[in-house]
Coordinates of C-alpha atoms in Angstrom, one line a residue:
Chain A
M101 CA 35.2 10.6 185.9
K102 CA 32.7 13.4 185.6
G103 CA 33.0 14.1 189.3
K104 CA 36.7 14.4 189.0
R105 CA 36.4 16.9 186.2
H106 CA 34.0 19.1 188.3
C107 CA 36.5 19.0 191.2
L108 CA 39.3 20.0 189.0
A109 CA 37.3 22.9 187.5
A110 CA 36.3 24.1 190.9
A111 CA 39.9 23.9 192.1
V112 CA 41.1 26.0 189.1
F113 CA 38.3 28.5 189.6
F114 CA 39.2 28.7 193.3
M115 CA 42.9 29.2 192.5
L116 CA 42.3 31.8 189.9
F117 CA 39.5 33.9 191.3
L118 CA 38.9 33.2 195.0
L119 CA 42.4 32.9 196.5
P120 CA 42.6 35.2 199.4
V121 CA 44.7 38.0 198.2
N122 CA 44.7 41.7 199.2
V123 CA 43.3 43.1 196.1
L124 CA 43.8 46.8 195.3
S125 CA 45.0 47.6 198.8
A126 CA 45.8 51.3 198.9
S127 CA 48.8 50.9 201.1
G128 CA 49.9 47.5 199.6
T129 CA 51.7 46.5 202.7
G130 CA 51.8 42.8 203.5
K131 CA 50.3 41.8 200.3
D132 CA 51.6 38.6 198.7
R133 CA 53.0 39.4 195.4
V134 CA 54.5 36.1 194.6
Y135 CA 52.0 33.4 193.4
D136 CA 54.0 30.2 193.3
Y137 CA 51.6 27.4 192.3
Y138 CA 54.4 25.2 191.0
D139 CA 56.5 25.1 194.2
V140 CA 59.5 26.4 192.4
L141 CA 60.6 28.6 195.3
N142 CA 61.3 27.8 198.9
E143 CA 59.9 29.9 201.7
E144 CA 63.0 32.1 202.0
E145 CA 63.2 32.8 198.4
E146 CA 59.5 33.6 198.2
A147 CA 59.8 35.9 201.2
A148 CA 62.8 37.7 199.7
L149 CA 61.0 38.3 196.4
N150 CA 58.0 39.5 198.2
Q151 CA 60.1 42.0 200.1
E152 CA 61.7 43.3 197.0
L153 CA 58.3 43.7 195.3
E154 CA 57.0 45.5 198.4
E155 CA 60.0 47.9 198.2
I156 CA 59.3 48.6 194.5
Y157 CA 55.7 49.4 195.4
D158 CA 56.6 51.7 198.3
T159 CA 59.4 53.4 196.4
Y160 CA 57.9 53.8 192.9
G161 CA 54.2 53.3 193.5
F162 CA 54.4 50.5 191.0
E163 CA 52.8 47.1 191.6
A164 CA 54.6 44.1 190.2
V165 CA 53.7 40.4 190.8
I166 CA 55.3 37.1 190.0
L167 CA 53.0 34.3 188.9
I168 CA 54.4 30.7 188.6
S169 CA 52.0 28.0 187.4
E170 CA 51.7 24.9 185.3
D171 CA 50.7 25.1 181.7
V172 CA 47.5 27.1 181.6
Q173 CA 46.5 25.9 178.1
K174 CA 45.9 29.5 177.0
E175 CA 47.8 32.4 175.3
E176 CA 50.3 33.4 178.0
R177 CA 50.1 37.2 177.7
M178 CA 46.3 37.1 177.7
Y179 CA 46.3 34.9 180.7
A180 CA 48.7 37.2 182.6
A181 CA 46.6 40.2 181.7
E182 CA 43.4 38.5 182.9
F183 CA 45.2 37.6 186.1
M184 CA 46.2 41.2 186.7
Q185 CA 42.6 42.3 186.1
V186 CA 41.1 39.7 188.4
Q187 CA 43.7 40.2 191.1
G188 CA 43.6 43.9 190.8
V189 CA 47.3 44.2 190.1
G190 CA 48.2 47.8 189.3
Y191 CA 48.4 50.9 191.3
G192 CA 46.9 54.3 190.9
E193 CA 44.5 55.8 188.4
N194 CA 46.4 54.3 185.5
K195 CA 46.7 50.9 187.2
D196 CA 50.5 50.8 186.4
G197 CA 51.7 47.3 187.1
M198 CA 53.6 44.3 185.8
C199 CA 53.1 40.6 185.9
L200 CA 56.0 38.2 185.4
F201 CA 54.3 34.9 184.4
H202 CA 56.5 31.7 184.4
Q203 CA 55.3 28.3 183.3
P204 CA 58.2 26.0 184.2
G205 CA 56.6 22.9 182.8
K206 CA 56.2 24.5 179.4
R207 CA 59.5 26.4 179.7
N208 CA 57.8 29.7 178.9
V209 CA 58.2 33.1 180.5
T210 CA 55.9 36.1 179.9
I211 CA 56.0 39.7 181.0
V212 CA 53.0 41.9 180.7
F213 CA 52.7 45.6 181.6
R214 CA 49.5 47.5 182.5
G215 CA 48.7 51.2 182.5
E216 CA 51.1 53.8 181.4
A217 CA 54.0 51.4 182.1
Q218 CA 53.2 49.6 178.9
Y219 CA 54.4 52.6 177.0
A220 CA 57.5 53.2 179.1
F221 CA 58.5 49.6 179.1
D222 CA 57.9 48.8 175.4
T223 CA 58.6 45.5 173.6
G224 CA 62.2 46.4 173.1
I225 CA 62.7 46.8 176.9
Q226 CA 60.6 43.8 177.5
D227 CA 62.9 41.7 175.3
I228 CA 65.9 42.9 177.3
L229 CA 64.1 41.9 180.5
L230 CA 63.4 38.5 179.1
D231 CA 66.9 38.1 177.8
G232 CA 68.3 38.5 181.3
C233 CA 65.6 36.2 182.7
T234 CA 65.9 33.3 180.3
K235 CA 69.6 33.1 180.8
Y236 CA 69.0 32.0 184.4
L237 CA 66.0 29.9 183.6
K238 CA 68.0 27.8 181.1
E239 CA 70.4 27.1 184.0
D240 CA 67.3 26.0 186.1
N241 CA 67.7 29.0 188.4
P242 CA 64.3 30.6 188.5
Y243 CA 65.0 32.6 191.7
G244 CA 68.0 34.1 190.0
A245 CA 65.9 34.8 186.9
Y246 CA 63.2 36.7 188.9
Q247 CA 65.9 38.7 190.7
V248 CA 67.4 39.8 187.5
V249 CA 64.0 41.0 186.2
L250 CA 63.3 42.9 189.4
K251 CA 66.7 44.5 189.4
A252 CA 66.3 45.6 185.8
L253 CA 62.7 46.8 186.6
K254 CA 64.0 49.0 189.4
G255 CA 66.6 50.5 187.0
G256 CA 63.8 51.4 184.5
L257 CA 61.4 52.6 187.2
G258 CA 64.1 54.9 188.6
R259 CA 64.3 56.6 185.3
W260 CA 60.6 56.6 184.6
S261 CA 59.8 58.1 188.0
L262 CA 61.9 61.1 187.0
G263 CA 59.7 61.6 183.9
K264 CA 62.4 60.3 181.5
S265 CA 62.1 57.5 179.0
V266 CA 63.4 54.0 179.9
R267 CA 66.5 53.2 177.8
P268 CA 67.9 49.7 177.1
M269 CA 70.9 50.5 179.2
D270 CA 68.7 51.2 182.2
V271 CA 67.5 47.6 182.2
S272 CA 70.3 45.6 180.7
G273 CA 72.7 45.0 183.5
S274 CA 76.0 46.6 184.4
F275 CA 77.8 49.0 182.2
A276 CA 81.1 47.2 182.9
G277 CA 79.6 44.0 181.5
F278 CA 78.4 45.8 178.4
L279 CA 81.8 47.5 177.9
T280 CA 83.6 44.2 178.1
A281 CA 81.3 42.5 175.7
A282 CA 81.5 45.5 173.3
F283 CA 85.3 45.4 173.5
F284 CA 85.7 41.8 172.6
I285 CA 83.1 42.0 169.8
S286 CA 85.0 45.0 168.4
L287 CA 88.3 43.2 168.7
T288 CA 86.9 40.3 166.6
V289 CA 85.1 42.4 164.1
S290 CA 88.1 44.8 163.5
A291 CA 90.4 41.8 163.0
V292 CA 88.7 41.1 159.7
P293 CA 89.6 44.3 157.8
V294 CA 93.0 44.5 159.4
F295 CA 93.7 40.9 158.2
F296 CA 92.8 41.8 154.6
M297 CA 94.9 45.0 154.7
T298 CA 97.9 43.1 156.0
M299 CA 97.5 40.4 153.4
H300 CA 97.3 43.0 150.7
Q301 CA 100.6 44.6 151.9
K302 CA 102.2 41.2 152.1
G303 CA 101.1 40.4 148.6
K304 CA 102.9 43.5 147.3
M305 CA 106.2 42.1 148.5
K306 CA 106.0 39.1 146.3
T307 CA 106.1 40.0 142.6
I308 CA 107.7 36.9 141.1
R309 CA 104.6 35.1 139.7
Q310 CA 103.9 32.7 137.0
M311 CA 101.7 33.9 134.2
P312 CA 98.4 32.0 134.6
N313 CA 97.6 31.9 130.9
A314 CA 98.6 33.0 127.4
D315 CA 95.8 35.5 126.9
D316 CA 98.3 38.2 125.7
Y317 CA 99.3 36.0 122.8
I318 CA 95.9 35.0 121.4
E319 CA 95.7 36.1 117.8
K320 CA 92.9 38.5 117.2
E321 CA 89.9 37.1 115.3
S322 CA 91.3 33.6 115.5
I323 CA 88.8 32.3 118.0
S324 CA 86.5 30.0 116.1
L325 CA 83.6 28.3 117.8
D326 CA 82.6 25.3 115.6
V327 CA 80.2 23.6 118.0
E328 CA 77.9 25.4 120.4
R329 CA 75.3 22.9 121.7
D330 CA 73.0 23.2 124.7
I331 CA 70.8 20.2 125.2
Y332 CA 68.1 20.0 127.9
V333 CA 68.6 16.8 129.9
R334 CA 66.1 16.7 132.8
T335 CA 64.5 18.5 135.6
M336 CA 64.9 17.5 139.3
T337 CA 62.5 18.7 142.0
T338 CA 63.1 18.4 145.7
R339 CA 60.9 19.6 148.4
T340 CA 61.5 20.4 152.1
P341 CA 58.7 20.8 154.6
L342 CA 58.2 24.4 155.9
P343 CA 58.7 24.9 159.6
K344 CA 55.3 24.7 161.4
D345 CA 53.7 27.9 162.8
D346 CA 53.8 28.3 166.5
D347 CA 51.1 26.5 168.4
H348 CA 48.2 28.6 169.5
Y349 CA 49.1 28.0 173.1
S350 CA 52.8 28.4 172.8
S351 CA 54.5 31.6 172.1
G352 CA 58.1 31.0 171.1
G353 CA 58.5 34.8 170.7
S354 CA 55.3 36.8 170.6
S355 CA 55.2 40.4 171.7
G356 CA 53.2 43.6 171.3
S357 CA 50.1 45.3 172.5
F358 CA 46.8 43.6 173.0
T359 CA 43.5 44.2 174.8
S360 CA 41.8 42.3 177.5
A361 CA 38.2 43.2 178.5
G362 CA 38.6 46.5 176.7
E363 CA 41.8 47.4 178.4
S364 CA 45.1 47.7 176.6
F365 CA 48.2 45.8 177.8
S366 CA 51.7 45.3 176.4
G367 CA 53.6 42.1 176.8
S368 CA 56.2 39.7 175.5
S369 CA 56.4 36.0 175.8
R370 CA 59.3 33.6 175.2
S371 CA 60.1 30.0 175.3
Y372 CA 63.5 28.9 176.5
Chain B
M74 CA 137.6 35.2 121.0
S75 CA 140.0 32.4 121.8
V76 CA 143.0 31.6 119.4
V77 CA 145.4 28.6 119.6
N78 CA 149.2 28.9 118.6
Y79 CA 151.8 26.0 118.2
Q80 CA 155.5 27.2 118.7
C81 CA 158.8 25.3 118.0
P82 CA 160.4 24.2 121.3
N83 CA 163.9 24.9 119.8
C84 CA 163.6 28.2 118.2
T85 CA 160.0 29.4 119.1
A86 CA 159.2 29.9 115.4
G87 CA 155.8 28.8 114.2
L88 CA 155.1 25.1 113.4
G89 CA 153.2 24.0 110.5
F90 CA 151.6 20.6 109.9
D91 CA 153.3 18.6 107.1
G92 CA 150.8 16.3 105.4
K93 CA 153.5 14.0 104.0
T94 CA 155.3 13.3 107.2
Q95 CA 152.2 13.7 109.4
K96 CA 154.4 15.8 111.7
M97 CA 154.6 19.4 112.8
V98 CA 157.6 21.0 111.0
C99 CA 159.5 24.2 112.0
E100 CA 160.0 26.5 109.0
F101 CA 163.2 28.0 110.4
C102 CA 165.2 25.1 112.0
D103 CA 163.6 22.2 110.1
S104 CA 162.9 20.4 113.4
S105 CA 160.0 18.1 113.3
F106 CA 157.7 16.7 116.0
T107 CA 154.7 14.6 116.3
V108 CA 151.7 16.3 117.9
E109 CA 152.1 13.8 120.9
E110 CA 155.7 14.8 121.3
L111 CA 154.8 18.5 121.3
E112 CA 152.2 17.9 124.0
R113 CA 154.8 16.0 126.1
I114 CA 157.3 18.8 125.7
K115 CA 154.7 21.4 126.6
E116 CA 153.8 19.5 129.8
E117 CA 157.4 19.1 130.7
E118 CA 158.0 22.8 130.2
L119 CA 155.1 23.6 132.3
R120 CA 156.2 21.3 135.1
E121 CA 159.7 22.8 135.1
S122 CA 158.2 26.3 135.1
M123 CA 156.1 25.3 138.2
E124 CA 159.1 23.8 139.9
E125 CA 161.2 27.0 139.3
K126 CA 158.4 29.2 140.7
S127 CA 158.0 26.9 143.7
A128 CA 161.7 27.2 144.4
H129 CA 161.2 30.9 144.8
W130 CA 157.9 31.0 146.6
E131 CA 156.7 29.4 149.8
G132 CA 153.4 27.6 149.3
F133 CA 153.3 28.2 145.5
S134 CA 151.6 25.1 144.2
P135 CA 149.0 26.2 141.6
E136 CA 146.4 23.6 140.8
Q137 CA 145.6 22.4 137.4
W138 CA 142.1 22.2 136.1
M139 CA 140.7 18.7 137.0
E140 CA 138.6 16.9 134.5
G141 CA 135.1 18.2 134.6
E142 CA 135.8 21.4 136.5
M143 CA 135.8 23.4 133.3
E144 CA 132.6 21.8 132.2
G145 CA 130.1 24.4 131.1
M146 CA 132.8 27.1 131.0
K147 CA 134.8 28.5 128.2
A148 CA 137.8 30.8 127.9
W149 CA 137.8 33.9 125.8
N150 CA 140.5 36.4 125.0
C151 CA 139.6 40.0 124.9
P152 CA 140.6 41.4 121.5
S153 CA 141.3 44.8 123.0
C154 CA 143.6 44.0 126.0
G155 CA 144.3 40.3 125.5
A156 CA 142.9 39.4 129.0
Q157 CA 141.7 35.9 129.2
L158 CA 138.2 35.6 130.6
I159 CA 136.3 32.6 131.8
A160 CA 132.5 32.6 131.2
E161 CA 129.7 30.1 130.6
E162 CA 130.0 28.3 127.4
T163 CA 126.6 29.7 126.4
R164 CA 127.8 33.3 126.7
G165 CA 127.5 35.1 123.4
A166 CA 128.4 38.6 124.4
M167 CA 129.9 40.4 127.4
K168 CA 132.0 43.3 128.5
C169 CA 135.7 42.9 129.4
P170 CA 135.9 43.7 133.1
Y171 CA 139.5 45.0 132.6
C172 CA 139.1 47.4 129.7
D173 CA 135.3 47.6 129.5
N174 CA 135.6 46.6 125.9
P175 CA 132.3 45.1 124.6
M176 CA 132.9 41.7 123.2
V177 CA 130.7 39.7 120.9
M178 CA 131.4 36.1 120.2
P179 CA 129.8 35.6 116.8
E180 CA 130.4 31.9 116.6
Q181 CA 127.9 31.5 119.5
F182 CA 125.2 32.7 117.2
E183 CA 126.1 30.8 114.1
G184 CA 124.2 28.1 112.3
M185 CA 121.4 26.7 114.4
Y186 CA 122.1 29.2 117.1
R187 CA 121.5 32.3 115.1
P188 CA 118.5 34.1 116.5
D189 CA 115.6 35.1 114.3
F190 CA 114.7 38.2 116.2
V191 CA 115.9 40.6 118.8
I192 CA 114.1 43.2 120.9
P193 CA 116.6 45.9 121.5
F194 CA 117.2 47.4 124.9
K195 CA 115.1 50.5 125.5
K196 CA 115.7 51.0 129.2
S197 CA 119.2 52.0 130.4
K198 CA 121.1 50.9 133.5
K199 CA 120.0 54.2 135.2
D200 CA 116.4 53.3 134.4
A201 CA 116.9 49.9 136.1
L202 CA 118.4 51.5 139.2
D203 CA 115.5 54.0 139.4
A204 CA 113.0 51.3 139.0
L205 CA 114.5 49.3 141.8
R206 CA 114.4 52.4 144.1
K207 CA 110.8 52.9 143.1
H208 CA 110.1 49.2 143.8
Y209 CA 111.0 49.9 147.5
L210 CA 108.5 52.7 147.9
N211 CA 105.0 52.2 149.5
K212 CA 106.0 49.0 151.1
P213 CA 105.3 49.4 154.8
L214 CA 106.4 45.8 155.6
L215 CA 109.9 46.4 154.1
P216 CA 112.5 46.8 156.8
K217 CA 113.9 50.3 156.6
V218 CA 117.4 49.0 157.0
F219 CA 117.0 47.0 153.8
K220 CA 116.4 50.2 151.8
D221 CA 119.3 51.9 153.5
E222 CA 121.8 49.1 153.7
N223 CA 121.2 46.7 150.8
H224 CA 124.3 46.5 148.7
L225 CA 123.9 46.5 145.0
E226 CA 126.3 43.8 143.9
E227 CA 125.7 43.5 140.2
V228 CA 123.7 45.2 137.5
T229 CA 123.8 43.4 134.2
G230 CA 122.0 44.1 131.0
M231 CA 121.6 40.8 129.2
Y232 CA 119.9 39.5 126.1
V233 CA 118.1 36.4 127.3
P234 CA 117.4 33.6 124.8
F235 CA 113.6 33.0 124.2
W236 CA 111.7 30.5 122.1
M237 CA 108.5 32.0 120.7
Y238 CA 105.8 29.5 119.8
D239 CA 103.1 29.9 117.2
L240 CA 100.6 27.2 117.8
K241 CA 97.0 26.5 116.8
A242 CA 94.9 24.7 119.4
S243 CA 91.6 23.0 119.1
G244 CA 89.5 22.1 122.1
R245 CA 86.3 20.4 123.2
F246 CA 84.8 21.4 126.5
T247 CA 81.6 20.0 128.1
Y248 CA 79.7 21.5 130.9
E249 CA 76.6 21.1 132.9
G250 CA 74.4 24.1 133.0
I251 CA 71.9 24.4 135.8
N252 CA 68.9 26.7 136.3
T253 CA 67.2 26.7 139.6
R254 CA 63.7 27.8 140.6
I255 CA 62.4 28.0 144.1
Y256 CA 58.8 28.2 145.1
Q257 CA 56.6 27.1 147.9
D258 CA 53.1 26.4 149.0
S259 CA 51.6 26.2 152.4
K260 CA 53.4 23.0 153.4
Y261 CA 56.6 22.7 151.3
R262 CA 59.4 24.6 149.7
Y263 CA 60.2 23.3 146.2
T264 CA 63.6 23.5 144.5
E265 CA 63.4 22.8 140.8
S266 CA 66.7 22.3 138.9
S267 CA 66.7 22.2 135.1
I268 CA 69.9 20.6 133.8
F269 CA 71.5 21.1 130.4
H270 CA 74.4 19.3 128.7
V271 CA 76.5 22.0 127.1
T272 CA 79.2 21.4 124.5
R273 CA 81.7 23.9 123.1
K274 CA 84.2 23.0 120.4
G275 CA 86.5 25.2 118.4
S276 CA 90.0 26.4 117.9
M277 CA 92.2 29.4 118.4
V278 CA 95.6 30.6 117.4
F279 CA 98.4 31.7 119.7
Q280 CA 101.3 33.8 118.4
K281 CA 104.7 34.0 119.9
I282 CA 104.2 32.6 123.3
P283 CA 107.6 33.2 124.9
V284 CA 109.5 30.8 127.1
D285 CA 113.1 31.4 128.0
G286 CA 115.5 28.9 126.6
S287 CA 118.2 29.1 129.3
K288 CA 118.5 26.5 131.9
K289 CA 120.1 28.7 134.5
I290 CA 117.5 31.5 134.3
D291 CA 114.3 30.9 136.3
D292 CA 111.3 30.7 134.0
T293 CA 108.9 32.1 136.7
M294 CA 111.1 35.2 137.0
M295 CA 111.0 35.7 133.2
E296 CA 107.2 35.3 133.1
S297 CA 106.9 37.9 135.9
I298 CA 108.2 40.7 133.6
E299 CA 106.0 39.7 130.6
P300 CA 104.7 40.9 128.2
F301 CA 107.3 42.0 125.8
S302 CA 105.9 44.2 123.0
Y303 CA 106.4 42.5 119.7
E304 CA 105.9 45.7 117.7
E305 CA 109.6 46.4 118.4
L306 CA 110.7 42.9 117.4
K307 CA 113.5 43.3 114.9
P308 CA 115.4 40.9 112.6
F309 CA 118.6 39.8 114.4
Q310 CA 121.8 41.7 114.0
M311 CA 124.9 41.2 115.9
S312 CA 125.4 44.9 116.5
Y313 CA 122.4 45.0 118.9
L314 CA 124.4 42.9 121.4
S315 CA 127.3 45.2 121.7
G316 CA 127.6 46.6 125.2
Y317 CA 125.4 44.0 126.8
A318 CA 125.8 40.4 127.8
A319 CA 124.0 37.7 125.8
D320 CA 123.4 34.0 126.2
K321 CA 122.5 31.5 123.6
Y322 CA 119.9 28.9 124.3
D323 CA 120.7 25.6 125.9
M324 CA 117.2 24.2 126.1
E325 CA 115.5 22.9 122.9
P326 CA 112.0 23.9 122.0
D327 CA 110.6 20.4 122.7
E328 CA 111.8 20.6 126.3
L329 CA 109.6 23.6 127.0
T330 CA 106.3 22.7 125.4
D331 CA 104.7 21.5 128.6
R332 CA 104.6 25.0 130.1
V333 CA 103.4 26.5 126.8
H334 CA 100.5 24.0 126.6
T335 CA 99.5 24.7 130.2
R336 CA 99.2 28.4 129.5
M337 CA 97.3 27.7 126.3
R338 CA 94.9 25.3 128.0
S339 CA 94.1 27.9 130.7
S340 CA 93.4 30.6 128.1
M341 CA 91.3 28.3 125.9
Q342 CA 89.3 27.1 128.9
K343 CA 88.5 30.6 130.0
V344 CA 87.5 31.7 126.5
F345 CA 85.2 28.8 125.9
T346 CA 83.6 28.9 129.4
D347 CA 82.8 32.6 128.8
T348 CA 80.6 31.5 125.9
V349 CA 78.3 29.5 128.2
N350 CA 75.6 31.9 129.2
G351 CA 72.1 31.9 130.5
Y352 CA 72.6 29.5 133.4
G353 CA 72.6 30.2 137.1
E354 CA 75.4 27.7 137.6
V355 CA 77.9 26.1 135.2
R356 CA 80.1 23.1 136.1
Q357 CA 82.8 21.9 133.8
K358 CA 82.6 18.2 133.1
G359 CA 85.3 17.6 130.5
A360 CA 88.1 19.3 128.7
D361 CA 90.2 18.2 125.8
M362 CA 92.7 20.4 124.1
R363 CA 95.0 19.4 121.3
I364 CA 97.6 21.1 119.2
S365 CA 96.5 21.0 115.6
G366 CA 98.9 21.0 112.8
K367 CA 102.6 21.8 113.0
G368 CA 103.5 24.7 115.0
D369 CA 106.1 27.3 114.3
V370 CA 108.9 28.3 116.7
K371 CA 111.3 31.2 116.5
Y372 CA 114.4 32.0 118.5
G373 CA 114.8 35.5 119.8
L374 CA 116.9 37.5 122.3
F375 CA 114.9 39.7 124.7
P376 CA 116.4 42.5 126.8
V377 CA 116.5 42.0 130.6
W378 CA 118.3 43.9 133.3
F379 CA 119.5 41.7 136.2
L380 CA 120.1 43.4 139.6
N381 CA 121.5 41.4 142.4
T382 CA 121.6 42.9 145.9
K383 CA 122.8 41.5 149.2
W384 CA 121.4 42.2 152.6
N385 CA 121.8 40.4 155.9
G386 CA 123.8 37.6 154.3
R387 CA 121.1 36.9 151.7
Q388 CA 121.0 37.5 148.0
Y389 CA 118.0 39.3 146.5
A390 CA 117.5 39.1 142.8
F391 CA 115.5 41.6 140.8
I392 CA 114.9 41.6 137.1
M393 CA 113.5 44.3 134.8
N394 CA 112.1 44.1 131.4
G395 CA 114.6 46.0 129.3
Q396 CA 111.9 47.1 126.9
T397 CA 108.9 48.0 129.0
G398 CA 110.6 48.7 132.4
R399 CA 108.5 46.2 134.3
L400 CA 110.4 45.1 137.4
A401 CA 109.9 42.1 139.5
G402 CA 111.6 40.7 142.6
D403 CA 110.6 39.5 146.0
L404 CA 111.3 41.7 149.0
P405 CA 111.9 40.6 152.6
V406 CA 109.1 41.1 155.1
G407 CA 110.2 42.2 158.5
K408 CA 108.4 40.0 161.0
G409 CA 108.5 42.6 163.8
I410 CA 107.3 45.2 161.3
L411 CA 104.4 42.9 160.3
V412 CA 103.3 42.6 163.9
Q413 CA 103.6 46.3 164.4
Y414 CA 101.6 47.0 161.2
W415 CA 98.9 44.8 162.5
L416 CA 98.7 46.2 166.0
K417 CA 98.8 49.8 164.7
R418 CA 95.6 49.2 162.9
H419 CA 93.9 46.6 165.0
I420 CA 94.1 48.5 168.3
P421 CA 92.8 51.9 167.1
L422 CA 90.0 50.2 165.1
T423 CA 88.9 48.1 168.1
L424 CA 88.9 51.2 170.4
L425 CA 86.9 53.1 167.7
L426 CA 84.3 50.4 167.4
T427 CA 84.0 50.1 171.2
A428 CA 83.6 53.9 171.6
G429 CA 80.9 53.7 168.9
A430 CA 79.1 51.0 170.8
V431 CA 79.2 53.0 174.0
I432 CA 77.9 56.1 172.3
L433 CA 75.0 54.2 170.8
R434 CA 74.2 52.7 174.2
L435 CA 74.2 56.1 175.8
L436 CA 71.8 57.3 173.1
G437 CA 69.6 54.4 173.9
V438 CA 70.0 52.7 170.6
M439 CA 71.7 49.7 172.1

C-alpha cells in the first residue's frame, strides 16, 4: 500500500513538474499548449487547438494554454496559477498569459490571467468567457467550449493590442446574436406596460358597475365597537437549514485577484 | 286620464243605473237595458262597423286585443287633445307625444303608492346630451364611426321609484392576527409566528340605502349613477313630476333586501377589519351580521335621464343622474382599434428598449 502511494506521488510530481515542455521559449514555435491529462480530446482536436494557440502567440505575443485534468483536490485558480508559474506560461517582461483549466470529472472550469492581462481581462470579462464556455461543456462538447474561449480571447486581444480596454462586446460573441436576444427580451418586457395601458383604456369603456358597498350611507358617529378583544393563542417556530458554504476544493463561482508565490493573478472559476 | 261613458243605443243620450230595476235607463226615451244587453249591443255595433269598413277596404281586418296582450299596459286619454295613449300600467306621468302636453296621473301615486320624497331634476335635457358627448371623449378604443354615426333615438327624463332603507346592523367578526419574526444562526433560519385570536363586535346605522323599485329598470345601471345627494330631498309634491315621465314602484321593499344586506355586509366588514391593527397578517375567520330592530323604509322618486342610441344594429343605453350629472353607459370597443392601439405602443417601446440595449453594449456596460 505504501509503495503504491509513493508511485502515485512520483507520477503526479512527474506530470506536474517534469513533463517535457518547452518552457519560456522565446519564439514559442512548436510548443505544446494543450495539456490533456483526461483524454478529452482526440489528436485532431488537440492539434487544431494547439495551432490556434500558436497563432495567438504569434499574432498578439500572448501565451495561452489549456489544461485538462482530473480533480486536483486543490483550489482551482491557485492550481492554475502555480501551473503557469511552473510551466513558465506567459510572454514578455510582464509574463502576459492565460490558463484555461478544465476538470471534467469535477465539472469545473477555471480561467486565470497573468501579467498585465489580468487587468485587461477583469472578472467581468472572465465571467463572459466562462458563460460561453460552460454552455458547451453542459452539452458535453469540451472542444466546442475551448474554441469559444479562444475566439472570444482573440476578440479581446485584438482590442487590447491597440491599447484599448477590452469591452464585454469584444468577447461575447456575435453582435447579431446579441441584437436578436435584446430584441426578444425588449418585446417581452415592453408587453407588460402596454398590457396595463390597454386594460386601463378598456376599463374606461365599461361604466355600468354595481356599487360594492354602502359606505356612502353610513350614518356619521353611528359606528359602535362594543367588543375589541385580542387574545394571544400560541407561537409556532419552524426552521430550515441554511445552504452549506462551498467546499474548500470546489468553487461554484469564485473570482477575483489573488497571489501565488508573491505574484498577482486574476481568475474566475465555475462549476457547471 | 281615462274616462268611461255609457250611451243609449236608441237615442245616444246618457244612461243611468236604476237601483230599483237593476237596469241602465235612458233619461230621454225611457228605454231600459241590462248591462249584459248593453255589452252585446256594443259588440254587435262594433262588428257591423268592422264589416262596413271591410266592404270598402281591401285587407281591412283589424285585430282585437287578445286576452293577456294588454297585460301590464294601460290606456290614458290626454286631457288636452283627447288622444288615447297606451303606456305601462306603472306609468305615473308622461308627455303627450301629439301635443307635448305634460300629463300626470295622480291616481298612480295615491294611497300606498304616494311617494314620501322626491329629488327634483337639476340637470336639463341639454345637460344630458352634453354629458353623453363628453362621455365619448378620451376613449381611444371607441370606433370613430360610433361617435359620428350613432343615432340618438330617445332622450327621456324620468322619475325612477326608489326604496330608501334605514337599517341598523350589528356584527361579530373574528380574525387571526399573525406576527412573524425571522432570525438565523450558523445552521438554520428560524421563522417564529405569534398567533392571536381577534374579535370585533359592534353595530352601525345605515341611512337611506337606495334600491330602485322598478322591475324593468336594471339595478346595476341605477347603482352606477349613485350617489344621489339627500340634501336636496324634498317632501313629495305632484307638481315636480310635470314635464317628465314617472313610474310607480312594482317591487315591494321585502323583495329587494338581499341586495341591501349584501352592501351593508361589505361596508361593515371593511369598517371592522380596519380596526384590527398591529399585525403583519390578518385573516378573517368568521363573520356574522344581523339587522337589529325594525328598519324604516321610505319611498322616493329620483331623477334620471335615459338616453338610448342605436349603432350598427345594436342598442346602447346610457343613463345620467338627473341631480348630479353622473353618466354611465357601456361603449363598444372596436376590435381592430384595440389591436392597433396595442401595436402602436408595443412596437415603438420594443424598438426603444432594443436601441437602449445596443447603446449600453457599445458603451461597454453590457
